[in-house]
Short mmCIF file of C-alpha atoms in Angstrom, two decimals:
data_model
loop_
_atom_site.label_atom_id
_atom_site.label_comp_id
_atom_site.label_asym_id
_atom_site.label_seq_id
_atom_site.Cartn_x
_atom_site.Cartn_y
_atom_site.Cartn_z
CA UNK Q 1139 34.88 60.68 151.69
CA UNK Q 1140 37.69 62.72 150.10
CA UNK Q 1141 37.96 63.15 146.37
CA UNK Q 1142 40.45 60.83 144.64
CA UNK Q 1143 43.41 62.33 142.79
CA UNK Q 1144 42.28 63.60 139.39
CA UNK Q 1145 44.81 64.57 136.74
CA UNK Q 1146 42.28 66.95 135.23
CA UNK Q 1147 42.69 69.15 138.28
CA UNK Q 1148 46.40 69.53 137.59
CA UNK Q 1149 46.76 70.19 133.87
CA UNK Q 1150 50.37 71.35 133.97
CA UNK Q 1151 51.48 68.25 135.82
CA UNK Q 1152 49.21 65.99 133.68
CA UNK Q 1153 51.02 66.99 130.48
CA UNK Q 1154 54.33 65.91 132.04
CA UNK Q 1155 52.93 62.78 133.59
CA UNK Q 1156 51.67 61.56 130.26
CA UNK Q 1157 55.23 61.68 128.95
CA UNK Q 1158 56.88 59.86 131.88
CA UNK Q 1159 54.19 57.37 132.97
CA UNK Q 1160 55.44 54.51 130.71
CA UNK Q 1161 58.81 54.69 132.39
CA UNK Q 1162 57.87 54.56 136.08
CA UNK Q 1163 56.11 52.21 138.52
CA UNK Q 1164 55.09 55.05 140.83
CA UNK Q 1165 51.53 56.34 141.09
CA UNK Q 1166 50.30 59.75 139.80
CA UNK Q 1167 50.01 60.80 143.46
CA UNK Q 1168 53.68 60.16 144.04
CA UNK Q 1169 54.53 61.78 140.74
CA UNK Q 1170 52.56 64.88 141.72
CA UNK Q 1171 54.33 65.02 145.09
CA UNK Q 1172 57.65 64.95 143.27
CA UNK Q 1173 56.48 67.65 140.88
CA UNK Q 1174 55.44 69.81 143.84
CA UNK Q 1175 58.79 69.18 145.56
CA UNK Q 1176 60.77 70.38 142.50
CA UNK Q 1177 58.63 73.52 142.27
CA UNK Q 1178 58.99 74.20 145.97
CA UNK Q 1179 62.78 74.10 145.63
CA UNK Q 1180 62.65 76.58 142.76
CA UNK Q 1181 59.99 78.80 144.31
CA UNK Q 1182 62.13 79.18 147.42
CA UNK Q 1183 65.43 79.39 145.57
CA UNK Q 1184 66.73 76.53 147.67
CA UNK Q 1185 70.30 75.66 146.67
CA UNK Q 1186 71.52 72.24 145.78
CA UNK Q 1187 71.26 69.30 143.41
CA UNK Q 1188 68.50 66.73 142.80
CA UNK Q 1189 69.36 63.18 143.84
CA UNK Q 1190 67.51 59.94 143.15
CA UNK Q 1191 68.55 56.50 144.31
CA UNK Q 1192 66.73 53.75 142.45
CA UNK Q 1193 65.99 54.87 138.92
CA UNK Q 1194 64.46 51.85 137.06
CA UNK Q 1195 63.64 53.20 133.56
CA UNK Q 1196 64.04 56.81 134.58
CA UNK Q 1197 60.44 58.00 134.79
CA UNK Q 1198 60.81 60.01 138.04
CA UNK Q 1199 64.11 61.41 136.91
CA UNK Q 1200 62.44 62.44 133.64
CA UNK Q 1201 59.72 64.22 135.64
CA UNK Q 1202 62.40 66.13 137.61
CA UNK Q 1203 64.15 67.06 134.39
CA UNK Q 1204 60.96 68.13 132.62
CA UNK Q 1205 59.85 70.25 135.57
CA UNK Q 1206 63.22 71.96 135.74
CA UNK Q 1207 63.08 72.57 131.99
CA UNK Q 1208 59.56 73.96 132.22
CA UNK Q 1209 60.80 76.41 134.89
CA UNK Q 1210 63.91 77.26 132.81
CA UNK Q 1211 66.15 76.01 135.62
CA UNK Q 1212 69.43 74.16 135.24
CA UNK Q 1213 70.40 72.07 138.24
CA UNK Q 1214 72.63 69.01 138.60
CA UNK Q 1215 70.73 65.70 138.76
CA UNK Q 1216 72.44 62.61 140.25
CA UNK Q 1217 70.98 59.20 139.47
CA UNK Q 1218 72.26 56.25 141.51
CA UNK Q 1219 71.43 52.70 140.45
CA UNK Q 1220 73.02 49.40 139.65
CA UNK Q 1221 71.34 49.66 136.25
CA UNK Q 1222 71.26 45.87 136.47
CA UNK Q 1223 68.44 45.33 138.97
CA UNK Q 1224 68.02 45.22 142.72
CA UNK Q 1225 70.83 44.45 145.13
CA UNK Q 1226 70.55 41.37 147.35
CA UNK Q 1227 67.82 41.62 150.00
CA UNK Q 1228 68.18 40.52 153.66
CA UNK Q 1229 65.73 39.29 156.30
CA UNK Q 1230 64.27 42.79 156.79
CA UNK Q 1231 63.12 42.97 153.20
CA UNK Q 1232 59.51 41.81 153.15
CA UNK Q 1233 56.51 43.50 151.62
CA UNK Q 1234 53.50 44.76 153.57
CA UNK Q 1235 51.83 41.34 153.19
CA UNK Q 1236 54.82 39.51 154.66
CA UNK Q 1237 56.27 38.11 151.40
CA UNK Q 1238 60.05 38.05 151.39
CA UNK Q 1239 61.80 39.92 148.61
CA UNK Q 1240 64.13 37.01 148.14
CA UNK Q 1241 61.22 34.64 147.48
CA UNK Q 1242 59.45 37.07 145.22
CA UNK Q 1243 62.58 37.56 143.13
CA UNK Q 1244 62.88 33.78 142.90
CA UNK Q 1245 59.41 33.58 141.37
CA UNK Q 1246 57.16 32.60 144.30
CA UNK Q 1247 54.35 34.85 142.92
CA UNK Q 1248 55.18 34.29 139.29
CA UNK Q 1249 57.57 35.64 136.70
CA UNK Q 1250 55.86 38.97 136.22
CA UNK Q 1251 56.10 39.84 139.92
CA UNK Q 1252 59.72 38.62 139.98
CA UNK Q 1253 60.66 40.96 137.17
CA UNK Q 1254 58.91 43.94 138.82
CA UNK Q 1255 60.73 43.33 142.13
CA UNK Q 1256 64.05 42.96 140.37
CA UNK Q 1257 63.37 46.23 138.54
CA UNK Q 1258 66.21 45.85 136.04
CA UNK Q 1259 66.82 48.49 133.40
CA UNK Q 1260 70.11 49.14 131.57
CA UNK Q 1261 72.01 52.38 131.70
CA UNK Q 1262 71.80 52.94 127.93
CA UNK Q 1263 68.03 52.60 128.09
CA UNK Q 1264 67.73 55.06 130.98
CA UNK Q 1265 70.04 57.56 129.35
CA UNK Q 1266 68.02 57.41 126.13
CA UNK Q 1267 64.80 58.02 128.08
CA UNK Q 1268 66.31 61.05 129.84
CA UNK Q 1269 67.51 62.44 126.51
CA UNK Q 1270 63.89 62.61 125.27
CA UNK Q 1271 63.14 65.28 127.87
CA UNK Q 1272 65.40 67.78 126.09
CA UNK Q 1273 67.04 68.63 129.44
CA UNK Q 1274 70.75 69.31 129.40
CA UNK Q 1275 72.11 65.75 129.48
CA UNK Q 1276 75.48 67.08 130.63
CA UNK Q 1277 73.86 68.16 133.86
CA UNK Q 1278 72.72 64.59 134.61
CA UNK Q 1279 75.19 62.19 136.20
CA UNK Q 1280 74.50 58.47 136.01
CA UNK Q 1281 76.29 56.68 138.88
CA UNK Q 1282 76.37 52.94 138.31
CA UNK Q 1283 76.86 50.44 141.16
CA UNK Q 1284 75.72 49.46 144.59
CA UNK Q 1285 74.95 52.68 146.55
CA UNK Q 1286 76.93 51.32 149.51
CA UNK Q 1287 80.02 51.61 147.29
CA UNK Q 1288 79.19 54.64 145.12
CA UNK Q 1289 77.69 57.12 147.57
CA UNK Q 1290 80.75 57.58 149.81
CA UNK Q 1291 82.94 58.45 146.80
CA UNK Q 1292 80.47 60.60 144.83
CA UNK Q 1293 80.31 64.25 145.79
CA UNK Q 1294 76.82 65.48 145.11
CA UNK Q 1295 77.35 68.73 146.97
CA UNK Q 1296 74.38 70.20 148.79
CA UNK Q 1297 71.09 68.47 148.02
CA UNK Q 1298 67.77 70.34 147.50
CA UNK Q 1299 65.56 67.32 146.84
CA UNK Q 1300 66.19 63.68 147.69
CA UNK Q 1301 64.16 60.74 146.39
CA UNK Q 1302 64.88 57.23 147.70
CA UNK Q 1303 63.54 54.19 145.83
CA UNK Q 1304 65.82 51.24 146.38
CA UNK Q 1305 63.24 49.47 148.58
CA UNK Q 1306 65.59 47.34 150.65
CA UNK Q 1307 67.07 47.85 154.12
CA UNK Q 1308 70.82 47.89 153.39
CA UNK Q 1309 70.66 50.31 150.49
CA UNK Q 1310 68.15 52.64 152.15
CA UNK Q 1311 70.20 52.85 155.35
CA UNK Q 1312 73.37 53.60 153.34
CA UNK Q 1313 71.45 56.37 151.51
CA UNK Q 1314 70.27 57.92 154.77
CA UNK Q 1315 73.75 57.80 156.32
CA UNK Q 1316 75.42 59.38 153.30
CA UNK Q 1317 72.78 61.73 151.95
CA UNK Q 1318 70.66 63.00 154.84
CA UNK Q 1319 73.51 65.22 156.11
CA UNK Q 1320 73.82 66.74 152.62
CA UNK Q 1321 70.10 67.57 152.37
CA UNK Q 1322 69.53 71.29 152.82
CA UNK Q 1323 67.33 72.69 155.51
CA UNK Q 1324 63.96 73.06 153.82
CA UNK Q 1325 64.81 70.40 151.29
CA UNK Q 1326 62.16 67.84 150.29
CA UNK Q 1327 62.53 64.10 150.56
CA UNK Q 1328 60.42 61.22 149.29
CA UNK Q 1329 60.73 57.55 150.27
CA UNK Q 1330 58.86 55.88 147.48
CA UNK Q 1331 58.16 52.47 149.05
CA UNK Q 1332 58.09 53.27 152.76
CA UNK Q 1333 54.64 51.65 153.02
CA UNK Q 1334 55.16 48.65 150.73
CA UNK Q 1335 58.66 47.43 151.65
CA UNK Q 1336 59.36 47.02 155.32
CA UNK Q 1337 63.14 47.14 154.81
CA UNK Q 1338 62.96 50.74 153.53
CA UNK Q 1339 60.73 51.74 156.48
CA UNK Q 1340 62.96 50.03 159.07
CA UNK Q 1341 66.09 51.63 157.61
CA UNK Q 1342 64.57 55.10 157.77
CA UNK Q 1343 63.76 54.69 161.45
CA UNK Q 1344 66.99 52.93 162.25
CA UNK Q 1345 68.97 55.93 161.04
CA UNK Q 1346 67.21 58.31 163.41
CA UNK Q 1347 67.04 55.82 166.27
CA UNK Q 1348 70.81 55.62 166.17
CA UNK Q 1349 70.99 59.23 167.36
CA UNK Q 1350 74.79 59.69 167.23
CA UNK Q 1351 74.49 62.03 164.24
CA UNK Q 1352 72.27 64.44 166.18
CA UNK Q 1353 69.40 64.61 163.70
CA UNK Q 1354 65.81 64.37 164.93
CA UNK Q 1355 63.24 62.32 163.11
CA UNK Q 1356 61.19 64.58 160.76
CA UNK Q 1357 57.45 64.60 160.31
CA UNK Q 1358 56.31 62.25 157.53
CA UNK Q 1359 53.16 62.58 155.51
CA UNK Q 1360 51.41 59.94 153.45
CA UNK Q 1361 51.26 60.44 149.72
CA UNK Q 1362 49.53 57.16 148.91
CA UNK Q 1363 49.56 53.70 150.45
CA UNK Q 1364 53.34 53.34 150.05
CA UNK Q 1365 54.86 56.73 149.27
CA UNK Q 1366 55.80 58.99 152.17
CA UNK Q 1367 57.61 62.32 152.18
CA UNK Q 1368 58.58 65.33 154.21
CA UNK Q 1369 60.77 68.40 154.59
CA UNK Q 1370 64.04 68.57 156.46
CA UNK Q 1371 63.65 71.29 159.14
CA UNK Q 1372 67.05 71.18 160.82
CA UNK Q 1373 70.09 73.19 159.76
CA UNK Q 1374 72.30 71.51 157.22
CA UNK Q 1375 75.52 69.98 158.58
CA UNK Q 1376 78.47 70.15 156.24
CA UNK Q 1377 79.14 66.55 155.21
CA UNK Q 1378 82.58 65.09 155.32
CA UNK Q 1379 84.12 64.37 151.96
CA UNK Q 1380 86.20 61.31 151.21
CA UNK Q 1381 89.13 62.91 149.42
CA UNK Q 1382 91.54 61.21 147.03
CA UNK Q 1383 94.28 61.83 144.42
CA UNK Q 1384 93.43 61.31 140.80
CA UNK Q 1385 95.44 60.55 137.67
CA UNK Q 1386 93.38 61.49 134.61
CA UNK Q 1387 93.32 59.01 131.70
CA UNK Q 1388 96.08 59.62 129.18
CA UNK Q 1389 98.31 61.53 131.56
CA UNK Q 1390 101.46 60.33 133.32
CA UNK Q 1391 103.07 61.00 136.67
CA UNK Q 1392 106.64 60.46 137.88
CA UNK Q 1393 105.23 59.73 141.34
CA UNK Q 1394 107.26 62.26 143.31
CA UNK Q 1395 105.17 62.29 146.47
CA UNK Q 1396 107.88 60.33 148.32
CA UNK Q 1397 110.23 63.29 147.85
CA UNK Q 1398 107.85 65.68 149.64
CA UNK Q 1399 107.27 64.16 153.08
CA UNK Q 1400 106.25 67.57 154.45
CA UNK Q 1401 103.26 67.79 152.10
CA UNK Q 1402 100.38 67.34 154.53
CA UNK Q 1403 96.72 66.72 153.54
CA UNK Q 1404 94.56 69.49 154.96
CA UNK Q 1405 90.86 70.24 155.41
CA UNK Q 1406 90.34 73.24 153.13
CA UNK Q 1407 87.12 74.31 154.81
CA UNK Q 1408 88.72 76.86 157.19
CA UNK Q 1409 90.67 78.56 154.39
CA UNK Q 1410 89.40 82.08 153.78
CA UNK Q 1411 90.67 82.53 150.21
CA UNK Q 1412 87.39 82.79 148.26
CA UNK Q 1413 88.58 80.95 145.15
CA UNK Q 1414 89.59 77.67 146.71
CA UNK Q 1415 87.21 74.99 145.49
CA UNK Q 1416 86.74 73.30 148.86
CA UNK Q 1417 83.92 71.12 147.57
CA UNK Q 1418 86.12 69.32 145.02
CA UNK Q 1419 87.05 65.98 146.68
CA UNK Q 1420 90.70 65.90 145.64
CA UNK Q 1421 93.29 66.00 148.39
CA UNK Q 1422 94.52 69.49 149.13
CA UNK Q 1423 97.98 69.70 150.68
CA UNK Q 1424 100.02 72.38 152.36
CA UNK Q 1425 103.62 72.24 153.58
CA UNK Q 1426 104.11 71.65 157.29
CA UNK Q 1427 107.22 73.87 157.19
CA UNK Q 1428 105.28 76.89 156.01
CA UNK Q 1429 104.52 79.15 158.98
CA UNK Q 1430 102.82 82.04 157.25
CA UNK Q 1431 99.47 83.16 158.71
CA UNK Q 1432 97.72 82.11 155.50
CA UNK Q 1433 97.70 78.70 153.88
CA UNK Q 1434 99.39 78.17 150.51
CA UNK Q 1435 98.41 74.91 148.88
CA UNK Q 1436 100.26 72.60 146.52
CA UNK Q 1437 98.88 71.94 143.06
CA UNK Q 1438 96.78 68.81 143.24
CA UNK Q 1439 98.28 65.48 142.23
CA UNK Q 1440 96.16 65.62 139.09
CA UNK Q 1441 97.37 69.10 138.20
CA UNK Q 1442 100.98 68.06 138.73
CA UNK Q 1443 100.45 65.07 136.43
CA UNK Q 1444 98.93 67.34 133.76
CA UNK Q 1445 101.93 69.69 134.02
CA UNK Q 1446 104.43 66.85 133.80
CA UNK Q 1447 102.74 65.30 130.76
CA UNK Q 1448 102.52 68.64 128.97
CA UNK Q 1449 106.15 69.46 129.79
CA UNK Q 1450 107.64 66.20 128.51
CA UNK Q 1451 107.33 67.39 124.91
CA UNK Q 1452 109.78 70.20 125.77
CA UNK Q 1453 112.45 68.01 127.36
CA UNK Q 1454 115.88 69.57 126.98
CA UNK Q 1455 114.40 73.03 126.41
CA UNK Q 1456 114.21 76.03 128.62
CA UNK Q 1457 111.24 76.41 130.98
CA UNK Q 1458 110.12 79.05 133.50
CA UNK Q 1459 108.17 78.75 136.72
CA UNK Q 1460 106.74 81.80 138.45
CA UNK Q 1461 105.89 80.81 142.03
CA UNK Q 1462 107.92 77.86 143.24
CA UNK Q 1463 106.80 77.55 146.91
CA UNK Q 1464 108.52 74.35 148.18
CA UNK Q 1465 109.25 72.97 144.70
CA UNK Q 1466 106.39 70.53 144.08
CA UNK Q 1467 105.50 71.69 140.59
CA UNK Q 1468 109.13 72.57 139.84
CA UNK Q 1469 110.02 68.96 140.59
CA UNK Q 1470 107.61 67.76 137.90
CA UNK Q 1471 109.06 70.17 135.36
CA UNK Q 1472 112.60 69.03 136.13
CA UNK Q 1473 111.48 65.41 136.01
CA UNK Q 1474 110.04 66.10 132.55
CA UNK Q 1475 113.53 67.11 131.40
CA UNK Q 1476 113.16 70.89 131.56
CA UNK Q 1477 116.03 73.38 131.83
CA UNK Q 1478 114.12 75.23 134.50
CA UNK Q 1479 114.29 78.77 135.88
CA UNK Q 1480 112.39 79.13 139.21
CA UNK Q 1481 111.31 82.56 140.38
CA UNK Q 1482 109.98 83.07 143.93
CA UNK Q 1483 110.60 85.84 146.46
CA UNK Q 1484 110.90 83.26 149.28
CA UNK Q 1485 113.96 81.77 147.57
CA UNK Q 1486 115.82 84.65 149.20
CA UNK Q 1487 115.20 82.81 152.51
CA UNK Q 1488 118.08 80.37 153.21
CA UNK Q 1489 115.80 77.69 154.65
CA UNK Q 1490 113.45 77.81 151.68
CA UNK Q 1491 116.26 77.72 149.16
CA UNK Q 1492 117.75 74.70 150.91
CA UNK Q 1493 114.42 72.91 150.93
CA UNK Q 1494 113.80 73.47 147.22
CA UNK Q 1495 117.35 72.60 146.30
CA UNK Q 1496 117.15 69.36 148.25
CA UNK Q 1497 113.88 68.36 146.53
CA UNK Q 1498 115.10 69.16 143.02
CA UNK Q 1499 118.46 67.50 143.51
CA UNK Q 1500 116.60 64.32 144.59
CA UNK Q 1501 114.63 64.47 141.37
CA UNK Q 1502 117.84 64.72 139.34
CA UNK Q 1503 119.28 61.75 141.19
CA UNK Q 1504 116.20 59.50 141.04
CA UNK Q 1505 114.45 60.27 137.72
CA UNK Q 1506 116.05 59.16 134.48
CA UNK Q 1507 116.24 61.98 131.98
CA UNK Q 1508 115.67 64.71 134.54
CA UNK Q 1509 116.68 68.21 133.56
CA UNK Q 1510 118.41 71.05 135.38
CA UNK Q 1511 117.30 74.06 137.39
CA UNK Q 1512 118.30 77.47 138.61
CA UNK Q 1513 116.69 79.31 141.53
CA UNK Q 1514 115.99 83.03 141.45
CA UNK Q 1515 114.95 84.90 144.61
CA UNK Q 1516 112.84 87.83 143.56
CA UNK Q 1517 109.43 89.09 142.53
CA UNK Q 1518 107.85 88.62 139.19
CA UNK Q 1519 107.57 90.52 136.90
CA UNK Q 1520 110.47 92.59 138.29
CA UNK Q 1521 113.16 89.93 137.68
CA UNK Q 1522 111.86 88.50 134.41
CA UNK Q 1523 114.18 90.46 132.16
CA UNK Q 1524 117.21 89.52 134.28
CA UNK Q 1525 116.35 85.84 134.29
CA UNK Q 1526 115.67 85.80 130.55
CA UNK Q 1527 118.96 87.51 129.77
CA UNK Q 1528 120.94 84.92 131.68
CA UNK Q 1529 120.74 82.52 128.74
CA UNK Q 1530 120.22 82.99 125.01
CA UNK Q 1531 117.33 80.52 124.54
CA UNK Q 1532 113.74 81.66 124.98
CA UNK Q 1533 111.31 79.79 127.17
CA UNK Q 1534 109.35 76.98 125.53
CA UNK Q 1535 107.11 76.47 128.57
CA UNK Q 1536 106.07 78.85 131.31
CA UNK Q 1537 104.12 77.86 134.39
CA UNK Q 1538 102.61 80.96 136.06
CA UNK Q 1539 101.53 80.34 139.63
CA UNK Q 1540 102.72 83.44 141.47
CA UNK Q 1541 100.78 86.41 142.81
CA UNK Q 1542 97.08 85.61 142.32
CA UNK Q 1543 95.75 88.97 143.42
CA UNK Q 1544 94.80 92.19 141.66
CA UNK Q 1545 96.80 92.82 138.48
CA UNK Q 1546 99.60 90.37 139.35
CA UNK Q 1547 98.80 87.52 136.92
CA UNK Q 1548 98.23 89.89 134.02
CA UNK Q 1549 101.54 91.65 134.67
CA UNK Q 1550 103.31 88.25 134.84
CA UNK Q 1551 101.79 87.28 131.52
CA UNK Q 1552 102.74 90.55 129.83
CA UNK Q 1553 106.32 90.25 131.11
CA UNK Q 1554 106.75 86.64 129.97
CA UNK Q 1555 105.10 87.01 126.55
CA UNK Q 1556 108.01 88.65 124.68
CA UNK Q 1557 110.40 85.90 125.79
CA UNK Q 1558 108.54 82.82 124.59
CA UNK Q 1559 109.68 80.53 121.78
CA UNK Q 1560 107.79 80.24 118.52
CA UNK Q 1561 106.48 76.89 119.72
CA UNK Q 1562 105.49 77.65 123.32
CA UNK Q 1563 102.99 76.67 125.97
CA UNK Q 1564 101.98 78.75 128.96
CA UNK Q 1565 100.12 77.14 131.90
CA UNK Q 1566 98.22 79.08 134.58
CA UNK Q 1567 97.19 77.59 137.90
CA UNK Q 1568 94.10 78.63 139.91
CA UNK Q 1569 91.86 79.85 137.08
CA UNK Q 1570 89.15 79.82 139.72
CA UNK Q 1571 90.39 83.36 140.48
CA UNK Q 1572 89.17 86.03 138.06
CA UNK Q 1573 92.49 87.77 138.56
CA UNK Q 1574 94.41 84.77 137.20
CA UNK Q 1575 92.08 84.58 134.22
CA UNK Q 1576 93.36 88.05 133.19
CA UNK Q 1577 96.76 86.48 132.60
CA UNK Q 1578 95.32 83.80 130.34
CA UNK Q 1579 93.37 86.45 128.47
CA UNK Q 1580 96.64 88.31 127.69
CA UNK Q 1581 97.77 85.20 125.81
CA UNK Q 1582 94.48 84.85 123.99
CA UNK Q 1583 94.65 88.47 122.82
CA UNK Q 1584 98.21 87.78 121.61
CA UNK Q 1585 96.87 85.07 119.28
CA UNK Q 1586 97.51 82.01 121.42
CA UNK Q 1587 95.05 79.14 121.43
CA UNK Q 1588 93.50 78.54 124.84
CA UNK Q 1589 91.92 75.69 126.72
CA UNK Q 1590 90.86 74.91 130.32
CA UNK Q 1591 91.44 71.72 132.26
CA UNK Q 1592 88.69 71.40 134.84
CA UNK Q 1593 90.84 70.19 137.72
CA UNK Q 1594 90.52 71.03 141.43
CA UNK Q 1595 91.58 74.69 140.86
CA UNK Q 1596 91.32 74.73 137.03
CA UNK Q 1597 94.41 74.94 134.81
CA UNK Q 1598 94.46 77.41 131.94
CA UNK Q 1599 96.55 76.59 128.81
CA UNK Q 1600 97.69 78.94 126.11
CA UNK Q 1601 99.87 77.82 123.21
CA UNK Q 1602 101.16 78.63 119.75
CA UNK Q 1603 103.09 76.77 117.08
CA UNK Q 1604 103.76 73.05 117.16
CA UNK Q 1605 102.49 72.12 120.62
CA UNK Q 1606 100.56 69.02 121.65
CA UNK Q 1607 97.71 69.66 124.06
CA UNK Q 1608 95.98 66.39 124.98
CA UNK Q 1609 92.29 66.24 125.87
CA UNK Q 1610 91.60 66.16 129.58
CA UNK Q 1611 88.81 64.02 130.99
CA UNK Q 1612 87.15 65.75 133.95
CA UNK Q 1613 86.73 63.78 137.16
CA UNK Q 1614 82.96 63.22 137.37
CA UNK Q 1615 83.13 64.43 140.99
CA UNK Q 1616 84.42 67.87 139.87
CA UNK Q 1617 81.73 70.45 139.07
CA UNK Q 1618 80.94 70.70 135.37
CA UNK Q 1619 79.83 74.30 135.55
CA UNK Q 1620 82.74 76.74 135.44
CA UNK Q 1621 82.92 80.14 137.22
CA UNK Q 1622 81.30 83.01 135.33
CA UNK Q 1623 84.58 84.65 134.38
CA UNK Q 1624 85.61 81.52 132.39
CA UNK Q 1625 82.48 81.36 130.23
CA UNK Q 1626 84.32 83.01 127.36
CA UNK Q 1627 86.52 79.94 126.98
CA UNK Q 1628 84.28 77.57 125.06
CA UNK Q 1629 86.73 74.72 124.48
CA UNK Q 1630 86.98 73.00 127.80
CA UNK Q 1631 87.01 69.34 128.90
#
């Protein structure tokens, strides 16, 4: 007869288990399997986040966090739960003895069993428990709601370890459908109640029996009477992302999408530019009239709303845009009341100039309080002096979204800097590029305050004088961690 599991044989794990045991219903064997899974991910440098569905009081999540902390690793952890108890069971949801979950939750085996099956724990309680681990709480995302609703709209990115513990058929099947394609090759998975709840077991097999997705059923091994786990052996398939537009709280939009019928949503995956954040689930658009061999995207709807809201405080004042493309961001600056100078080399092209003129004239006709504009065909920084000299007033706002390569953004910033008002704001688009960051750094060295908005492509703000810069609330589906070249900017959203 084999030896039973003895915590004394695993001292490192035992110290962590003692801390988390009061907050979990899983066995030490299943806890040890999870501990080994986390370490295997780190030992093999497997990329991805850690995802748990079915959290209860957070004990297993605490074990993940403590193990990561012990290994000095910092990975995103996603915790999906209603934080109000189990979702409604169906006819598949019976335990290994044939008792229906519905009857058990109604009290057929007593109140204690009913409460254990319901497994209700509030979000505040779970968060407080996770905070006791000392792990970076900002790296933990708590996603509240039925997983059938929350999983399709939550972008976890690639998953290194997946733990499923929602017990019932409908939720487990939804988890397999949404999360199995995101699990990395070599990633570990644990189905906590595969042996106890028949709904979880049936859902696991139903997913693979379907077969349309092309995945083969993996080998399972038994952890204890109910917990089963395994390793995904097949290559990872890039999951589809449900993309959407977002308006951040506290910001406004003039809703100009109707004026840009040629703005077409695109799949960013084939784009070769290395700084496009393809994994951010915001809609990325290009213009169907643009026939260049490379794709130039519009600012996201969120970024346009940020720009519009920031610009409204400068209504009636002179503004500058470097890089106009087909006029999407220019339209928001004009709608905000700006007296706008647009610089773009493609404005030398008759068709492009007509397209931008048409869009901005529509803004002037349809938006109350809209400003004016002038179009300048030329390269920045070459034409900056000429454009500035055309009127006496300096620029109160500058939006720099031109050449993103090499020294271009820095040169644009240096050229614009002498021509800014005492109270002035400069906004840079695509701070994901280290070249664009050089432009923002010019402003910082000149004494401007700086801030980042963590949008799809990251906006960089620099200002001086009497300028209002509202706080920006990051979309929870946008990565919290910023690129390395932006670490010097401590004040972010």
